[in-house]
mmCIF file of N, CA and C in Angstrom:
data_model
loop_
_atom_site.group_PDB
_atom_site.id
_atom_site.type_symbol
_atom_site.label_atom_id
_atom_site.label_comp_id
_atom_site.label_asym_id
_atom_site.label_seq_id
_atom_site.Cartn_x
_atom_site.Cartn_y
_atom_site.Cartn_z
ATOM 1 N N MET A 23 0.702 -0.709 0.062
ATOM 2 C CA MET A 23 -0.049 -0.072 -0.182
ATOM 3 C C MET A 23 1.199 1.154 -0.102
ATOM 4 N N SER A 24 1.142 1.589 -0.994
ATOM 5 C CA SER A 24 1.786 2.694 -1.218
ATOM 6 C C SER A 24 1.399 4.381 -1.051
ATOM 7 N N GLY A 25 1.386 5.229 -1.232
ATOM 8 C CA GLY A 25 0.787 6.588 -0.890
ATOM 9 C C GLY A 25 -0.028 7.173 -1.920
ATOM 10 N N ARG A 26 0.356 6.049 -3.455
ATOM 11 C CA ARG A 26 -0.839 7.105 -3.543
ATOM 12 C C ARG A 26 -1.985 5.832 -4.201
ATOM 13 N N GLU A 27 -2.278 4.825 -3.642
ATOM 14 C CA GLU A 27 -3.053 4.345 -3.121
ATOM 15 C C GLU A 27 -3.490 4.405 -2.798
ATOM 16 N N GLY A 28 -3.896 5.555 -1.911
ATOM 17 C CA GLY A 28 -4.966 5.868 -0.116
ATOM 18 C C GLY A 28 -5.671 7.002 -1.118
ATOM 19 N N GLY A 29 -6.775 7.264 -0.186
ATOM 20 C CA GLY A 29 -8.324 7.255 -0.126
ATOM 21 C C GLY A 29 -9.050 7.318 -1.722
ATOM 22 N N LYS A 30 -9.637 8.105 -1.381
ATOM 23 C CA LYS A 30 -11.090 8.042 -2.314
ATOM 24 C C LYS A 30 -10.658 7.888 -4.116
ATOM 25 N N LYS A 31 -10.672 6.576 -4.227
ATOM 26 C CA LYS A 31 -10.861 7.039 -6.159
ATOM 27 C C LYS A 31 -11.529 7.490 -7.394
ATOM 28 N N LYS A 32 -11.472 8.210 -8.485
ATOM 29 C CA LYS A 32 -12.179 9.500 -8.707
ATOM 30 C C LYS A 32 -13.206 8.570 -9.709
ATOM 31 N N PRO A 33 -14.635 8.263 -9.929
ATOM 32 C CA PRO A 33 -14.918 7.254 -11.139
ATOM 33 C C PRO A 33 -14.396 7.774 -12.463
ATOM 34 N N LEU A 34 -14.870 7.227 -13.475
ATOM 35 C CA LEU A 34 -14.895 7.118 -14.312
ATOM 36 C C LEU A 34 -15.534 8.060 -15.155
ATOM 37 N N LYS A 35 -15.407 9.008 -16.536
ATOM 38 C CA LYS A 35 -16.286 10.364 -16.540
ATOM 39 C C LYS A 35 -16.923 10.138 -17.886
ATOM 40 N N ALA A 36 -18.352 9.757 -17.568
ATOM 41 C CA ALA A 36 -19.225 9.141 -18.146
ATOM 42 C C ALA A 36 -19.574 9.863 -19.964
ATOM 43 N N PRO A 37 -19.323 9.514 -20.466
ATOM 44 C CA PRO A 37 -18.806 9.676 -22.153
ATOM 45 C C PRO A 37 -20.709 10.795 -21.740
ATOM 46 N N LYS A 38 -19.740 12.438 -22.400
ATOM 47 C CA LYS A 38 -21.597 13.399 -23.207
ATOM 48 C C LYS A 38 -22.819 12.982 -23.642
ATOM 49 N N LYS A 39 -23.680 12.520 -23.294
ATOM 50 C CA LYS A 39 -24.330 12.859 -24.592
ATOM 51 C C LYS A 39 -25.077 12.947 -25.730
ATOM 52 N N ALA A 40 -25.282 12.141 -26.483
ATOM 53 C CA ALA A 40 -25.545 13.686 -27.905
ATOM 54 C C ALA A 40 -27.388 14.217 -27.297
ATOM 55 N N SER A 41 -26.848 15.556 -27.986
ATOM 56 C CA SER A 41 -28.080 16.713 -27.437
ATOM 57 C C SER A 41 -29.017 15.748 -28.648
ATOM 58 N N LYS A 42 -30.270 15.622 -28.228
ATOM 59 C CA LYS A 42 -31.458 15.219 -29.012
ATOM 60 C C LYS A 42 -32.273 16.318 -29.606
ATOM 61 N N GLU A 43 -32.535 16.329 -31.708
ATOM 62 C CA GLU A 43 -33.304 17.145 -31.171
ATOM 63 C C GLU A 43 -34.650 16.716 -30.229
ATOM 64 N N MET A 44 -35.333 17.982 -30.322
ATOM 65 C CA MET A 44 -36.650 18.093 -29.795
ATOM 66 C C MET A 44 -38.053 17.820 -30.786
ATOM 67 N N ASP A 45 -38.603 17.589 -30.204
ATOM 68 C CA ASP A 45 -39.932 17.760 -31.488
ATOM 69 C C ASP A 45 -40.844 18.744 -30.906
ATOM 70 N N ASP A 46 -42.161 18.764 -32.248
ATOM 71 C CA ASP A 46 -43.014 19.872 -31.120
ATOM 72 C C ASP A 46 -44.262 19.437 -29.888
ATOM 73 N N ASP A 47 -43.801 18.174 -29.923
ATOM 74 C CA ASP A 47 -45.168 17.652 -27.943
ATOM 75 C C ASP A 47 -43.792 17.698 -27.526
ATOM 76 N N GLU A 48 -42.528 17.565 -27.002
ATOM 77 C CA GLU A 48 -41.661 17.483 -25.778
ATOM 78 C C GLU A 48 -41.144 19.621 -25.591
ATOM 79 N N ILE A 49 -41.509 20.179 -26.990
ATOM 80 C CA ILE A 49 -41.025 21.696 -26.590
ATOM 81 C C ILE A 49 -42.661 22.002 -25.944
ATOM 82 N N ALA A 50 -43.797 21.629 -26.660
ATOM 83 C CA ALA A 50 -44.998 21.662 -25.547
ATOM 84 C C ALA A 50 -45.028 21.471 -24.214
ATOM 85 N N PHE A 51 -44.463 19.966 -23.523
ATOM 86 C CA PHE A 51 -44.508 19.708 -22.661
ATOM 87 C C PHE A 51 -43.415 20.665 -21.690
ATOM 88 N N LYS A 52 -42.542 21.192 -22.061
ATOM 89 C CA LYS A 52 -41.427 21.770 -21.815
ATOM 90 C C LYS A 52 -41.941 23.186 -21.098
ATOM 91 N N GLN A 53 -42.822 24.385 -21.858
ATOM 92 C CA GLN A 53 -43.043 24.795 -21.932
ATOM 93 C C GLN A 53 -44.859 24.704 -20.611
ATOM 94 N N LYS A 54 -45.241 24.172 -21.469
ATOM 95 C CA LYS A 54 -46.359 23.619 -19.897
ATOM 96 C C LYS A 54 -46.304 23.813 -18.242
ATOM 97 N N GLN A 55 -44.867 21.908 -18.461
ATOM 98 C CA GLN A 55 -44.324 22.956 -17.006
ATOM 99 C C GLN A 55 -43.012 23.441 -16.849
ATOM 100 N N LYS A 56 -42.627 24.369 -17.471
ATOM 101 C CA LYS A 56 -42.219 26.643 -16.574
ATOM 102 C C LYS A 56 -43.387 26.700 -16.982
ATOM 103 N N GLU A 57 -44.769 26.680 -17.348
ATOM 104 C CA GLU A 57 -45.900 27.741 -17.066
ATOM 105 C C GLU A 57 -46.161 27.157 -15.665
ATOM 106 N N GLU A 58 -46.016 25.465 -15.266
ATOM 107 C CA GLU A 58 -46.159 25.307 -14.064
ATOM 108 C C GLU A 58 -46.225 25.193 -12.712
ATOM 109 N N GLN A 59 -44.429 25.802 -13.106
ATOM 110 C CA GLN A 59 -43.411 26.285 -11.908
ATOM 111 C C GLN A 59 -43.404 27.552 -11.719
ATOM 112 N N LYS A 60 -43.733 28.348 -12.901
ATOM 113 C CA LYS A 60 -44.116 29.712 -12.344
ATOM 114 C C LYS A 60 -46.082 29.846 -11.649
ATOM 115 N N ALA A 61 -46.229 28.932 -11.392
ATOM 116 C CA ALA A 61 -47.914 29.714 -10.935
ATOM 117 C C ALA A 61 -47.183 28.909 -10.444
ATOM 118 N N LEU A 62 -46.548 27.745 -9.831
ATOM 119 C CA LEU A 62 -46.012 27.257 -7.987
ATOM 120 C C LEU A 62 -45.670 27.986 -7.891
ATOM 121 N N ASP A 63 -44.547 28.609 -8.297
ATOM 122 C CA ASP A 63 -43.601 29.731 -7.377
ATOM 123 C C ASP A 63 -44.075 31.204 -6.698
ATOM 124 N N ALA A 64 -45.851 31.565 -7.911
ATOM 125 C CA ALA A 64 -46.297 32.906 -7.102
ATOM 126 C C ALA A 64 -46.562 32.098 -6.009
ATOM 127 N N LEU A 65 -47.074 30.675 -6.268
ATOM 128 C CA LEU A 65 -49.001 30.954 -5.168
ATOM 129 C C LEU A 65 -47.585 29.575 -4.038
ATOM 130 N N LYS A 66 -46.378 30.251 -3.566
ATOM 131 C CA LYS A 66 -45.429 29.858 -3.062
ATOM 132 C C LYS A 66 -44.897 31.155 -2.585
ATOM 133 N N ALA A 67 -44.898 32.686 -3.309
ATOM 134 C CA ALA A 67 -44.753 33.439 -2.810
ATOM 135 C C ALA A 67 -46.394 34.819 -1.403
ATOM 136 N N LYS A 68 -46.842 34.168 -2.372
ATOM 137 C CA LYS A 68 -48.201 34.292 -2.069
ATOM 138 C C LYS A 68 -48.262 33.651 0.065
ATOM 139 N N ALA A 69 -48.124 32.818 -0.315
ATOM 140 C CA ALA A 69 -48.176 32.026 1.209
ATOM 141 C C ALA A 69 -47.165 32.107 1.964
ATOM 142 N N ALA A 70 -46.231 32.969 2.036
ATOM 143 C CA ALA A 70 -45.012 32.970 2.469
ATOM 144 C C ALA A 70 -45.538 34.902 3.517
ATOM 145 N N GLY A 71 -46.362 34.990 3.120
ATOM 146 C CA GLY A 71 -46.556 36.473 4.285
ATOM 147 C C GLY A 71 -47.574 36.027 4.858
ATOM 148 N N LYS A 72 -48.101 34.848 4.947
ATOM 149 C CA LYS A 72 -48.982 34.764 6.313
ATOM 150 C C LYS A 72 -48.044 34.293 6.920
ATOM 151 N N GLY A 73 -49.458 33.570 7.946
ATOM 152 C CA GLY A 73 -48.320 33.847 9.107
ATOM 153 C C GLY A 73 -48.848 31.538 9.074
ATOM 154 N N PRO A 74 -47.858 31.455 10.477
ATOM 155 C CA PRO A 74 -48.863 29.263 9.764
ATOM 156 C C PRO A 74 -50.114 29.906 10.208
ATOM 157 N N LEU A 75 -50.633 28.084 9.543
ATOM 158 C CA LEU A 75 -52.308 28.027 9.656
ATOM 159 C C LEU A 75 -52.160 27.481 10.576
ATOM 160 N N GLY A 76 -53.116 26.917 11.339
ATOM 161 C CA GLY A 76 -53.839 26.559 12.413
ATOM 162 C C GLY A 76 -54.046 26.477 13.519
ATOM 163 N N GLY A 77 -53.696 28.270 13.419
ATOM 164 C CA GLY A 77 -54.353 28.705 14.687
ATOM 165 C C GLY A 77 -54.326 28.057 16.355
ATOM 166 N N SER A 78 -53.872 27.076 16.605
ATOM 167 C CA SER A 78 -54.293 26.665 17.815
ATOM 168 C C SER A 78 -53.114 27.133 18.508
ATOM 169 N N GLY A 79 -52.481 27.995 17.958
ATOM 170 C CA GLY A 79 -50.968 28.427 19.452
ATOM 171 C C GLY A 79 -50.209 27.386 19.797
ATOM 172 N N MET A 80 -49.348 27.387 20.736
ATOM 173 C CA MET A 80 -48.371 26.561 20.579
ATOM 174 C C MET A 80 -49.019 25.630 21.101
ATOM 175 N N LYS A 81 -48.185 24.094 21.341
ATOM 176 C CA LYS A 81 -48.106 22.086 21.353
ATOM 177 C C LYS A 81 -47.351 22.650 22.647
ATOM 178 N N LYS A 82 -48.946 22.273 23.839
ATOM 179 C CA LYS A 82 -48.357 21.784 24.892
ATOM 180 C C LYS A 82 -47.711 20.843 25.237
ATOM 181 N N SER A 83 -47.553 20.353 25.814
ATOM 182 C CA SER A 83 -47.440 19.365 26.416
ATOM 183 C C SER A 83 -48.343 18.311 27.349
ATOM 184 N N GLY A 84 -48.465 17.259 27.852
ATOM 185 C CA GLY A 84 -48.679 16.779 28.926
ATOM 186 C C GLY A 84 -49.307 17.492 29.705
ATOM 187 N N LYS A 85 -47.677 16.474 30.287
ATOM 188 C CA LYS A 85 -47.554 17.398 31.733
ATOM 189 C C LYS A 85 -47.443 18.552 32.362
ATOM 190 N N LYS A 86 -47.392 18.736 33.789
ATOM 191 C CA LYS A 86 -47.665 20.015 34.523
ATOM 192 C C LYS A 86 -46.480 20.198 35.448
#
């Protein structure tokens, strides 16, 4: 066991994937996903301004 063999071994690099051409269905699907993500982000931002849900206050344990 020489000093060069110790430690983590680097994984072999995977070959680059060839970029495939997208047809109209894939482009439309990606666009729809992007729009849904924007709507979800907008809802998250809107919900972040409000306080916690429930309104029951702090939970108390059964012990006194």
